[in-house]
PDB file of C-alpha atoms and ligand atoms in Angstrom:
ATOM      1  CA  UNK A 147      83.230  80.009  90.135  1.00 92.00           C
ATOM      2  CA  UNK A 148      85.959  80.657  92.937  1.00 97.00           C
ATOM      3  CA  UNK A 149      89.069  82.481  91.950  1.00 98.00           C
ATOM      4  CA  UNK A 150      92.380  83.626  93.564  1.00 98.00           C
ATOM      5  CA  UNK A 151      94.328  85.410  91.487  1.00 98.00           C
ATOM      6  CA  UNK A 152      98.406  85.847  93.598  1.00 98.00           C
ATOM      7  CA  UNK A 153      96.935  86.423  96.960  1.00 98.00           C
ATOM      8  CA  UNK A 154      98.584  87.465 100.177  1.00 98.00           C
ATOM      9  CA  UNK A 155      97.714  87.891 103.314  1.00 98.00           C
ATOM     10  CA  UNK A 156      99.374  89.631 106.047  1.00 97.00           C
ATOM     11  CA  UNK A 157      97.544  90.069 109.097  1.00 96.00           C
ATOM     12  CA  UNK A 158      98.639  93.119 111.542  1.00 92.00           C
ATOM     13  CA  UNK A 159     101.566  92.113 113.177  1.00 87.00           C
ATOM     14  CA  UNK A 160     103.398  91.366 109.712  1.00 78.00           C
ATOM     15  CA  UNK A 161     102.502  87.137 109.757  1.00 85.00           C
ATOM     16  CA  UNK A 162     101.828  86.754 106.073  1.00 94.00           C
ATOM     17  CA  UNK A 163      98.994  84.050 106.410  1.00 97.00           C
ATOM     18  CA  UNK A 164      98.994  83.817 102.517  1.00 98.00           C
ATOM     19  CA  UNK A 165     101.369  83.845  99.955  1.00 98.00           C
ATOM     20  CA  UNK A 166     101.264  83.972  96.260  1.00 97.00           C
ATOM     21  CA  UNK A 167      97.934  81.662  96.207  1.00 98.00           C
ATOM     22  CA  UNK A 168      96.212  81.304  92.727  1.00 98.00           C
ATOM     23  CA  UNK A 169      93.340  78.805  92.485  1.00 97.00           C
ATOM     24  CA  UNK A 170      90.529  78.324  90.884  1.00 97.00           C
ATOM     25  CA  UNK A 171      87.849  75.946  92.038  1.00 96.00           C
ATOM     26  CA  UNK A 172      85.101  75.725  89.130  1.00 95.00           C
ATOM     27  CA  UNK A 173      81.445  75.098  89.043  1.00 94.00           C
ATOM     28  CA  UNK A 174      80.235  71.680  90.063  1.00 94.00           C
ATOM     29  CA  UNK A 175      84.067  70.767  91.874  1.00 94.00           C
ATOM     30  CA  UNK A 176      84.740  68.927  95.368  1.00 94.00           C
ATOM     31  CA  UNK A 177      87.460  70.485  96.291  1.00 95.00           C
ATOM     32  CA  UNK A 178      89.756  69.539  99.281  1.00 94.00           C
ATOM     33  CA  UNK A 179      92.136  71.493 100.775  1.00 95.00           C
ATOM     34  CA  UNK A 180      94.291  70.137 102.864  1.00 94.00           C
ATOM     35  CA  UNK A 181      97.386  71.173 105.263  1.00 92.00           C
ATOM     36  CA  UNK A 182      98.617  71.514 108.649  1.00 91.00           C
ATOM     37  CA  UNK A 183      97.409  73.600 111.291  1.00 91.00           C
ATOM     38  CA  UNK A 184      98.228  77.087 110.624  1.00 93.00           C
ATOM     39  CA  UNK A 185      98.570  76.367 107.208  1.00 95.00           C
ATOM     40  CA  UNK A 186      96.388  78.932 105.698  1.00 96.00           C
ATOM     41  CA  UNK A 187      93.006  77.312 105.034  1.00 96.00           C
ATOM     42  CA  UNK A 188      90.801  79.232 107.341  1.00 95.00           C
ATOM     43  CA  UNK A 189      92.011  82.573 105.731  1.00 96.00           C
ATOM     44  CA  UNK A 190      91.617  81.384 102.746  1.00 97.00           C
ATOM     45  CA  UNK A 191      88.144  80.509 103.569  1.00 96.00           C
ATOM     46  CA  UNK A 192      87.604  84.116 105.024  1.00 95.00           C
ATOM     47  CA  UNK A 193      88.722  85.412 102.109  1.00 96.00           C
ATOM     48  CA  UNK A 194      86.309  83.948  99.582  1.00 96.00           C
ATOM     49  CA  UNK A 195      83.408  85.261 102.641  1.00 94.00           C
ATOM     50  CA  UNK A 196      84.750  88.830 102.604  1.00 94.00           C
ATOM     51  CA  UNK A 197      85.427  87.944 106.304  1.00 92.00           C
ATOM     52  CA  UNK A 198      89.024  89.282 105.378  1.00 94.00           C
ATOM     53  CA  UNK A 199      90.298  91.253 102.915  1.00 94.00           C
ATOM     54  CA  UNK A 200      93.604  90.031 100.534  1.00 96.00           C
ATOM     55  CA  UNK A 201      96.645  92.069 101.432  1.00 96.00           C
ATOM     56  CA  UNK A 202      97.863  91.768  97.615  1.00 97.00           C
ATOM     57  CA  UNK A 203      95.515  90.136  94.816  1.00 98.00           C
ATOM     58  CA  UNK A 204      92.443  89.326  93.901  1.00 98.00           C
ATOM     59  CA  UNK A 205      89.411  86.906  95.110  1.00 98.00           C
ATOM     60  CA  UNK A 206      86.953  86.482  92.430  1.00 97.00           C
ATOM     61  CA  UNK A 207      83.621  84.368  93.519  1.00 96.00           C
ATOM     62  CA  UNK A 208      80.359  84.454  90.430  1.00 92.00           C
ATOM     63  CA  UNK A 209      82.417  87.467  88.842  1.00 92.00           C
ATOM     64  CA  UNK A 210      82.378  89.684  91.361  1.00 94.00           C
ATOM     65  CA  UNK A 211      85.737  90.796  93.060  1.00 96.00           C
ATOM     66  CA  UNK A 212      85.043  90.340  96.583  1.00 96.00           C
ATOM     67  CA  UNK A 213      87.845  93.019  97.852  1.00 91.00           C
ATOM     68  CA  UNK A 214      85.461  95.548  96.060  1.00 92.00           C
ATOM     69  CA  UNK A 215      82.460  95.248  96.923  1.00 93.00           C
ATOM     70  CA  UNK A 216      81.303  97.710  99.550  1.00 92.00           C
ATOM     71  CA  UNK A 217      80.280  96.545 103.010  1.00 90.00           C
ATOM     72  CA  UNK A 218      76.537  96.446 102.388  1.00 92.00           C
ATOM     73  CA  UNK A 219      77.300  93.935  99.379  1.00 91.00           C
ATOM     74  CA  UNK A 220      79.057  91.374 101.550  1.00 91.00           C
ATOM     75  CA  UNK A 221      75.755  89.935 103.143  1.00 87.00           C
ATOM     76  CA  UNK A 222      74.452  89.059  99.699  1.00 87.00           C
ATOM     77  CA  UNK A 223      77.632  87.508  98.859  1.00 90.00           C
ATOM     78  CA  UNK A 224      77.599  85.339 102.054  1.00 87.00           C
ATOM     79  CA  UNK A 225      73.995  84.489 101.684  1.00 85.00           C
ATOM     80  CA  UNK A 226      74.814  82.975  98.270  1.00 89.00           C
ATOM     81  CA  UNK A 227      77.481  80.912  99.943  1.00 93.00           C
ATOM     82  CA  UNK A 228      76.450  78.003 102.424  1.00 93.00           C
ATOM     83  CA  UNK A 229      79.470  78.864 105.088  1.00 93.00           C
ATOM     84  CA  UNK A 230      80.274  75.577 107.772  1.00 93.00           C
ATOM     85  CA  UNK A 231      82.651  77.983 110.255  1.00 89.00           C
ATOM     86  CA  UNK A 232      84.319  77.087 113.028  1.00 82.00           C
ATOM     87  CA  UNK A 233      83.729  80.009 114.985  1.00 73.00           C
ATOM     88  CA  UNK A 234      79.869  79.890 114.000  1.00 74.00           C
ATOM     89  CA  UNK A 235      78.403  76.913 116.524  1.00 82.00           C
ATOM     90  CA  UNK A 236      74.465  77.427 116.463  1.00 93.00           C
ATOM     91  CA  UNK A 237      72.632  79.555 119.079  1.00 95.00           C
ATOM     92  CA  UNK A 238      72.608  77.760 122.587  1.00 95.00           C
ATOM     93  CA  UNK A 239      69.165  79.200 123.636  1.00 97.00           C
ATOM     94  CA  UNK A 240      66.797  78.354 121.090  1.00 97.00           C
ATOM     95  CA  UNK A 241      65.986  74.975 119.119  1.00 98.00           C
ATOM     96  CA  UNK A 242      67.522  73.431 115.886  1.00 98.00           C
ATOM     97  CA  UNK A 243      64.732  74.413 114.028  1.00 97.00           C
ATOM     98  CA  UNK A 244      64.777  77.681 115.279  1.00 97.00           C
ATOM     99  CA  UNK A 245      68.580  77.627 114.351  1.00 97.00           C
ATOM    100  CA  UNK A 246      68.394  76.326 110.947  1.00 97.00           C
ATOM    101  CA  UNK A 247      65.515  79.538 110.242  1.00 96.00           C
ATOM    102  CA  UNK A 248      67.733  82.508 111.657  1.00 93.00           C
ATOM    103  CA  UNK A 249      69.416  82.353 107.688  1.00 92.00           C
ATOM    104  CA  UNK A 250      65.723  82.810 106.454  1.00 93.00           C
ATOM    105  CA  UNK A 251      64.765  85.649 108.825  1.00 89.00           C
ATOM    106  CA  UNK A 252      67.794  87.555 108.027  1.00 84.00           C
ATOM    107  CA  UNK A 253      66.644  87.182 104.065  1.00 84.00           C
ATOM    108  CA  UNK A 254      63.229  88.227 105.258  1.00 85.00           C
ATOM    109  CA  UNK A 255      61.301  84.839 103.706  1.00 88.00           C
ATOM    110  CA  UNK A 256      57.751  84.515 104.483  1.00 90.00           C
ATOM    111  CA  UNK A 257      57.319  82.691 107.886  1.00 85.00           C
ATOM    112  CA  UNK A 258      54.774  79.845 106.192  1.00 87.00           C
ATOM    113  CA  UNK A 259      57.499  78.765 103.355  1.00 92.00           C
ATOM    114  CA  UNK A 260      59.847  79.432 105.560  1.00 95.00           C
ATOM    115  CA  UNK A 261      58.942  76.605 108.484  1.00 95.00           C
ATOM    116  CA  UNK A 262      58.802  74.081 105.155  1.00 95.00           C
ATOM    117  CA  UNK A 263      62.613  74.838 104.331  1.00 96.00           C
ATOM    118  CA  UNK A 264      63.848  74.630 107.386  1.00 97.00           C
ATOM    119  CA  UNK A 265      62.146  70.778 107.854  1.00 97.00           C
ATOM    120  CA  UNK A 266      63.521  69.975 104.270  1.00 95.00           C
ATOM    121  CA  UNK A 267      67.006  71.418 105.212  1.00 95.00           C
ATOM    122  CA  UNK A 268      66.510  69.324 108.840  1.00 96.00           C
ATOM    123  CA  UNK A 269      65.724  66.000 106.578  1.00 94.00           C
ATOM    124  CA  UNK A 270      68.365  66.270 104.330  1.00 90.00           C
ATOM    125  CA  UNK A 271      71.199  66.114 106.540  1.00 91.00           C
ATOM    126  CA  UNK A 272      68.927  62.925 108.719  1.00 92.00           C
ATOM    127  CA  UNK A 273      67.931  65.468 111.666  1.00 95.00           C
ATOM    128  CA  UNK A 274      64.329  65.923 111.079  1.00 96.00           C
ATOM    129  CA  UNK A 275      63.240  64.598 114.918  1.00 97.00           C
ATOM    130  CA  UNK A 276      65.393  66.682 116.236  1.00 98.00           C
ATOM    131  CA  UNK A 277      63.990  69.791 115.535  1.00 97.00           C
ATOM    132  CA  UNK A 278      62.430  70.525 118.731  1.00 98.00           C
ATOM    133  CA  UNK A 279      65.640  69.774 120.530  1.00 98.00           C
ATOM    134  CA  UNK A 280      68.179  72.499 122.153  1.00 97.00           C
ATOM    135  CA  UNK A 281      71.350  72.309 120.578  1.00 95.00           C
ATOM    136  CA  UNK A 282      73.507  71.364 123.883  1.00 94.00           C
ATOM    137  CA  UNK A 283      71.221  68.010 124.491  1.00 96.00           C
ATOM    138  CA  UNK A 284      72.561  66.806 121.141  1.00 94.00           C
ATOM    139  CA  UNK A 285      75.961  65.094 120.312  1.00 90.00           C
ATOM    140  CA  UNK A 286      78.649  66.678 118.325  1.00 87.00           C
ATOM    141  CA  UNK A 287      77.893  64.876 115.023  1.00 88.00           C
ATOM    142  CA  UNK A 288      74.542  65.921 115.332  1.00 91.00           C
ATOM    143  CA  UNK A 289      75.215  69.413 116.362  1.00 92.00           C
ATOM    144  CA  UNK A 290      77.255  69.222 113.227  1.00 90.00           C
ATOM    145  CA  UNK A 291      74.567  68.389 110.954  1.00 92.00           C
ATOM    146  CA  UNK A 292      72.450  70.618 112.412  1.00 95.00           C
ATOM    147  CA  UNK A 293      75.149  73.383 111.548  1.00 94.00           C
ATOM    148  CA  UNK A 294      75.493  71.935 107.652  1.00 94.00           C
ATOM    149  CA  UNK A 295      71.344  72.516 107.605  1.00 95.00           C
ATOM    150  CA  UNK A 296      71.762  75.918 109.045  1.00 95.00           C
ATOM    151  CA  UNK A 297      74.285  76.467 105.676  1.00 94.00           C
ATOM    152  CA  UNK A 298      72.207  74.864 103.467  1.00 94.00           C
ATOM    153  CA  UNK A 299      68.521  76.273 104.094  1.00 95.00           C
ATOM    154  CA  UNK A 300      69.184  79.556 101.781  1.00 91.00           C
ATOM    155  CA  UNK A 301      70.125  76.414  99.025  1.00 91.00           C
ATOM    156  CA  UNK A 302      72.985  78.264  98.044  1.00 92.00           C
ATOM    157  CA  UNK A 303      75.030  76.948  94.326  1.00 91.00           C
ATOM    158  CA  UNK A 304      78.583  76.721  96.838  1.00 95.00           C
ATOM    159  CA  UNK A 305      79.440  75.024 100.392  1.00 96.00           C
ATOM    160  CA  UNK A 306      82.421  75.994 102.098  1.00 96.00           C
ATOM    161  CA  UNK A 307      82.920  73.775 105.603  1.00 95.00           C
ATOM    162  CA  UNK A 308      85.953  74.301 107.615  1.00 94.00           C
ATOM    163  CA  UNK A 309      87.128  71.537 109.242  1.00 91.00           C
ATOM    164  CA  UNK A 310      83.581  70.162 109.395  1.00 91.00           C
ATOM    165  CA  UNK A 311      84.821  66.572 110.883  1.00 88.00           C
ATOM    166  CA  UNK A 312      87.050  68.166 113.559  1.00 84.00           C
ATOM    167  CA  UNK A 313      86.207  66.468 117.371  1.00 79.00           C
ATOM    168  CA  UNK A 314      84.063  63.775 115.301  1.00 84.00           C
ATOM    169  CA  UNK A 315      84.157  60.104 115.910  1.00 84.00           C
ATOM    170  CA  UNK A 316      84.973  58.406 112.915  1.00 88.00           C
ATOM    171  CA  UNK A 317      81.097  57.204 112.141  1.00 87.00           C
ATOM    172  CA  UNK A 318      79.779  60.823 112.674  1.00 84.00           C
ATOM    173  CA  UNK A 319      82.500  61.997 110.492  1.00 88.00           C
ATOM    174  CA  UNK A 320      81.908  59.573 107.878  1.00 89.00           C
ATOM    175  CA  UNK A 321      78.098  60.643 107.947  1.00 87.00           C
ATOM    176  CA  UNK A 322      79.271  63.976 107.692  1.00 88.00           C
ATOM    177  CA  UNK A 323      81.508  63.339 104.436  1.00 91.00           C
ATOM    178  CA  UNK A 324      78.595  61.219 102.738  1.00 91.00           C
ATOM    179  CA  UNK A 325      76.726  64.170 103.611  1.00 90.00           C
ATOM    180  CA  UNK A 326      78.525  66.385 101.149  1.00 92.00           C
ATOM    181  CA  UNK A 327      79.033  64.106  98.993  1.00 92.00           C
ATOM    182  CA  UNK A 328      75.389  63.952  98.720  1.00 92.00           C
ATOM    183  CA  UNK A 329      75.375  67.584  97.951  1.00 92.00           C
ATOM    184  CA  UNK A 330      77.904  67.129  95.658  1.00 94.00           C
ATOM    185  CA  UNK A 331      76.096  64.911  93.482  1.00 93.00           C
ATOM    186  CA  UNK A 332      72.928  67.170  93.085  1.00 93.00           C
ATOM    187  CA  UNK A 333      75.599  69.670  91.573  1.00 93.00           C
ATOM    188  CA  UNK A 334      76.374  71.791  94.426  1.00 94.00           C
ATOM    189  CA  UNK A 335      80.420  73.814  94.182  1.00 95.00           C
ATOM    190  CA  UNK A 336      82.061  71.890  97.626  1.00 95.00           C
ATOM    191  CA  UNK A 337      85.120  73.671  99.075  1.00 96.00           C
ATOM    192  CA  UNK A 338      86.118  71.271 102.401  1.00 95.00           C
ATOM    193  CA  UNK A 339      89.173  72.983 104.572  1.00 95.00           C
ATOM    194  CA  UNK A 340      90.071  69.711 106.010  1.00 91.00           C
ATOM    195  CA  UNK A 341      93.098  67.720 108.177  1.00 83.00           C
ATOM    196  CA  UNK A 342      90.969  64.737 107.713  1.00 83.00           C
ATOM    197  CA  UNK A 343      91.122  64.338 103.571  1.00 83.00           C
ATOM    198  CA  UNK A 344      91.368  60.181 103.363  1.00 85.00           C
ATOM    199  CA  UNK A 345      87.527  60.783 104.277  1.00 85.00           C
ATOM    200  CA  UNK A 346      86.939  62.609 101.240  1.00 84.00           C
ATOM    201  CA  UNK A 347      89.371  61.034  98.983  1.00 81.00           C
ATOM    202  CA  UNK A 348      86.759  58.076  97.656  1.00 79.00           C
ATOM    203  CA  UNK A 349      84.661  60.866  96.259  1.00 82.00           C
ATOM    204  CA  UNK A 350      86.397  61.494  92.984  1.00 81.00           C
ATOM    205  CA  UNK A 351      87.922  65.182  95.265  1.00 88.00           C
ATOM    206  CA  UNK A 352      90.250  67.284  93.750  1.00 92.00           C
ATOM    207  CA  UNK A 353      93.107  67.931  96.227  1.00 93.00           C
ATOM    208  CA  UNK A 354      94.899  70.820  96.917  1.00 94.00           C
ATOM    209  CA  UNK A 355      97.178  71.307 100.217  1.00 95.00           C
ATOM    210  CA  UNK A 356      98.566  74.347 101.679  1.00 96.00           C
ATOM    211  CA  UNK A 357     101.712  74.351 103.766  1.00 96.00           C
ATOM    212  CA  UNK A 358     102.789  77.850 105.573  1.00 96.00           C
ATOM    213  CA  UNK A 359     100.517  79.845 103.478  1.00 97.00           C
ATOM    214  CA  UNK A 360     101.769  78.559 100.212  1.00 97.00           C
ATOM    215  CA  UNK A 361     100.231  76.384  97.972  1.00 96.00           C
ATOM    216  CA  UNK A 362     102.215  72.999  96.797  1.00 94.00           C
ATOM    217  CA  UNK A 363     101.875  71.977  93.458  1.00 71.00           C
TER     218      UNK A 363
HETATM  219  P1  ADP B1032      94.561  76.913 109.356  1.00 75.18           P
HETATM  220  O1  ADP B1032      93.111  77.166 109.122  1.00 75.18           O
HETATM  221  O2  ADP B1032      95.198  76.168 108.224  1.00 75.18           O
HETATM  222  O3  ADP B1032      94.862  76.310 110.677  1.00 75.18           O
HETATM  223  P2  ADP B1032      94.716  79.823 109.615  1.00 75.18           P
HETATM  224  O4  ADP B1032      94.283  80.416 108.344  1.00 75.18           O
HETATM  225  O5  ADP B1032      93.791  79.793 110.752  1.00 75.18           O
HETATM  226  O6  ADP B1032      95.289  78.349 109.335  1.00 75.18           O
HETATM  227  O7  ADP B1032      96.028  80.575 110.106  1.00 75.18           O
HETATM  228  C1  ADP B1032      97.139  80.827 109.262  1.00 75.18           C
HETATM  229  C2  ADP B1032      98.163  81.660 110.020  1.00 75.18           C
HETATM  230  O8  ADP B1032      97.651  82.980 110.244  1.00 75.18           O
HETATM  231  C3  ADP B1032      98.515  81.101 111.393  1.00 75.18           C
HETATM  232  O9  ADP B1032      99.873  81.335 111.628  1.00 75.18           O
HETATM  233  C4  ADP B1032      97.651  81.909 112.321  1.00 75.18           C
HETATM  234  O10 ADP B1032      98.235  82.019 113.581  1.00 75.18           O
HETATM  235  C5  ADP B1032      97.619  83.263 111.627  1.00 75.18           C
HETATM  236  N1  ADP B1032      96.363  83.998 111.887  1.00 75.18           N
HETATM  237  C6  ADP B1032      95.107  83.551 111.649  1.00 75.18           C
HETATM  238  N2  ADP B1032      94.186  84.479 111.978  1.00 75.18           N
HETATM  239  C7  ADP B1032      94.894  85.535 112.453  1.00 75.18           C
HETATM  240  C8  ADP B1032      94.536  86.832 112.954  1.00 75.18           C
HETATM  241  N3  ADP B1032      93.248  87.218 113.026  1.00 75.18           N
HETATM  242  N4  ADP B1032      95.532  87.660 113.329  1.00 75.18           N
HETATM  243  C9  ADP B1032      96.839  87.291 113.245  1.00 75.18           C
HETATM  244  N5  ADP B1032      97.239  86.094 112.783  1.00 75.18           N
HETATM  245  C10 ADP B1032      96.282  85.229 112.387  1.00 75.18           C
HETATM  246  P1  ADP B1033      79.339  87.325 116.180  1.00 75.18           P
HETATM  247  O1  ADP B1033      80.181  88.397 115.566  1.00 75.18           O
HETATM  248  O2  ADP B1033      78.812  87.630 117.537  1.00 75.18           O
HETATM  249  O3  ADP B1033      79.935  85.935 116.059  1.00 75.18           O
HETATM  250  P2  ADP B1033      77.782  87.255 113.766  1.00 75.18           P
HETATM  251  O4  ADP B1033      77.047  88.506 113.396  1.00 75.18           O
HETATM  252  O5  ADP B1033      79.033  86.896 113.062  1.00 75.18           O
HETATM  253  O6  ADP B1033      77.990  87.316 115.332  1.00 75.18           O
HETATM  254  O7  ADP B1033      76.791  86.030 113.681  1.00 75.18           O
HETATM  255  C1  ADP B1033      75.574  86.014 114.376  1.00 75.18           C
HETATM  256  C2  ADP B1033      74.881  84.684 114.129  1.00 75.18           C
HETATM  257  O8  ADP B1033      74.600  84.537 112.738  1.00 75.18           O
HETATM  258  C3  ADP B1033      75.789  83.504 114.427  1.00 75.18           C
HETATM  259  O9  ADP B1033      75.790  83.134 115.762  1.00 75.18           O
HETATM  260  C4  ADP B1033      75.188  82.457 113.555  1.00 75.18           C
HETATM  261  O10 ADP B1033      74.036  81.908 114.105  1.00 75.18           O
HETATM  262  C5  ADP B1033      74.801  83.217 112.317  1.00 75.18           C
HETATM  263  N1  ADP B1033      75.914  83.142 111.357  1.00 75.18           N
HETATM  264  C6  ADP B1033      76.916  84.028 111.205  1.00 75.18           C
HETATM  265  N2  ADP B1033      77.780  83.631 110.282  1.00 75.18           N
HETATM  266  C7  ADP B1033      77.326  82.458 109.827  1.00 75.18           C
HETATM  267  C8  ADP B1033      77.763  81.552 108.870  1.00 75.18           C
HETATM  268  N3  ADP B1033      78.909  81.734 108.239  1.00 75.18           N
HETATM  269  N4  ADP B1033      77.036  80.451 108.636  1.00 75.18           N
HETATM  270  C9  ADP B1033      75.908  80.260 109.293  1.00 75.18           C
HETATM  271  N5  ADP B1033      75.422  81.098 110.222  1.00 75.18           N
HETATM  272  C10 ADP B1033      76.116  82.170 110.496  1.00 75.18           C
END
């Protein structure tokens, strides 16, 4: 599903981010990755997105090479991919529901089908009341799910989440890992960039760690 093929990344200034990293995470797999800050795993992440390009290698997600495909290709790539980012928070001035339905106006879905996935996105991760509410009234576990609905709404076949637990208490964060694990069991690809992997280790992961942009057996 999700192949590197001997990937490096060096970003400008020479810091090789990546080195050498094969992997393959296949169809149906919870995959953590794990490793310490600055390890790696939020390029890696960008990487699979087309958020970044490899310096050296290859990034293979469905079959398609994502280092080739042309820059009006990459939103279709990232719309099959549910992306968790830590950069993307939702929009402060408008609702949750209006937050989880920006990934259906940017696919151009009919507004009437488009209200009813945004309240089953909003009910799968437990957040259904709160669709009326701004995102800044809400705590950071709920914000959270509220972000995993947002990824979830276009029902794409892969999740990626980076660092989806990060600032959690440990009950939102546990909510948060049953939450994919929910996922996981109705067959969705999970990639989880994570410092916080005895969370997901009851949930049959596979576990791969990262440590200064290599990959330890
Ligand atoms: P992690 O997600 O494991 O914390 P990152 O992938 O964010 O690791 O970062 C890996 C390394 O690449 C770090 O040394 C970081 O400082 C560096 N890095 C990340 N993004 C950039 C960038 N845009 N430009 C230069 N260096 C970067
Ligand atoms: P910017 O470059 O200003 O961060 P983007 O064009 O990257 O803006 O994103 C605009 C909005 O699209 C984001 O604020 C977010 O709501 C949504 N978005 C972008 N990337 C993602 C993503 N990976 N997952 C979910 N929503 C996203």
């Amino acid at each position: 599903m999700i192949r590197f093929e001997r990937v490096t990344k060096r970003y400008p200034g020479g810091h090789e981010a990546l080195s050498d990293v094969s992997l393959e995470i296949r169809h149906g797999e919870l995959l953590v990755l794990a490793g310490h800050s600055g390890a790696g795993k939020s390029t890696l992440i960008k990487l699979i997105a087309g958020l970044e390009k490899p310096s050296a290698g290859k990034v293979w997600v469905s079959g398609q090479e994502v280092g080739a495909l042309r820059a009006n290709q990459l939103p279709y790539l990232r719309r099959s991919l549910g992306l968790v980012m830590q950069e993307h928070r939702l929009l402060h001035d408008r609702t949750i529901f209006d937050n989880v339905m920006l990934p259906l106006i940017v696919t151009g879905y009919p507004p009437r089908d488009a209200a009813k996935r945004v309240r089953v996105a909003l009910e799968k991760v437990g957040m259904a009341e709160f669709e009326k509410a701004m995102p800044l009234t809400l705590s950071g576990g709920e914000q959270q799910r509220a972000a995993i609905a947002r990824a979830i709404v276009n029902k794409p076949s892969v999740l990626i989440a980076d660092e989806p637990t990060a600032h959690l208490d440990p009950a939102y964060a546990r909510e948060i890992a049953a939450l994919f694990r929910s996922f996981h069991s109705a067959g969705v690809t999970i990639l989880l960039a994570t410092h916080d992997e005895t969370l997901f280790s009851p949930y049959g992961a596979r576990r791969v760690e990262l440590s200064r942009g290599r990959l330890l057996a």
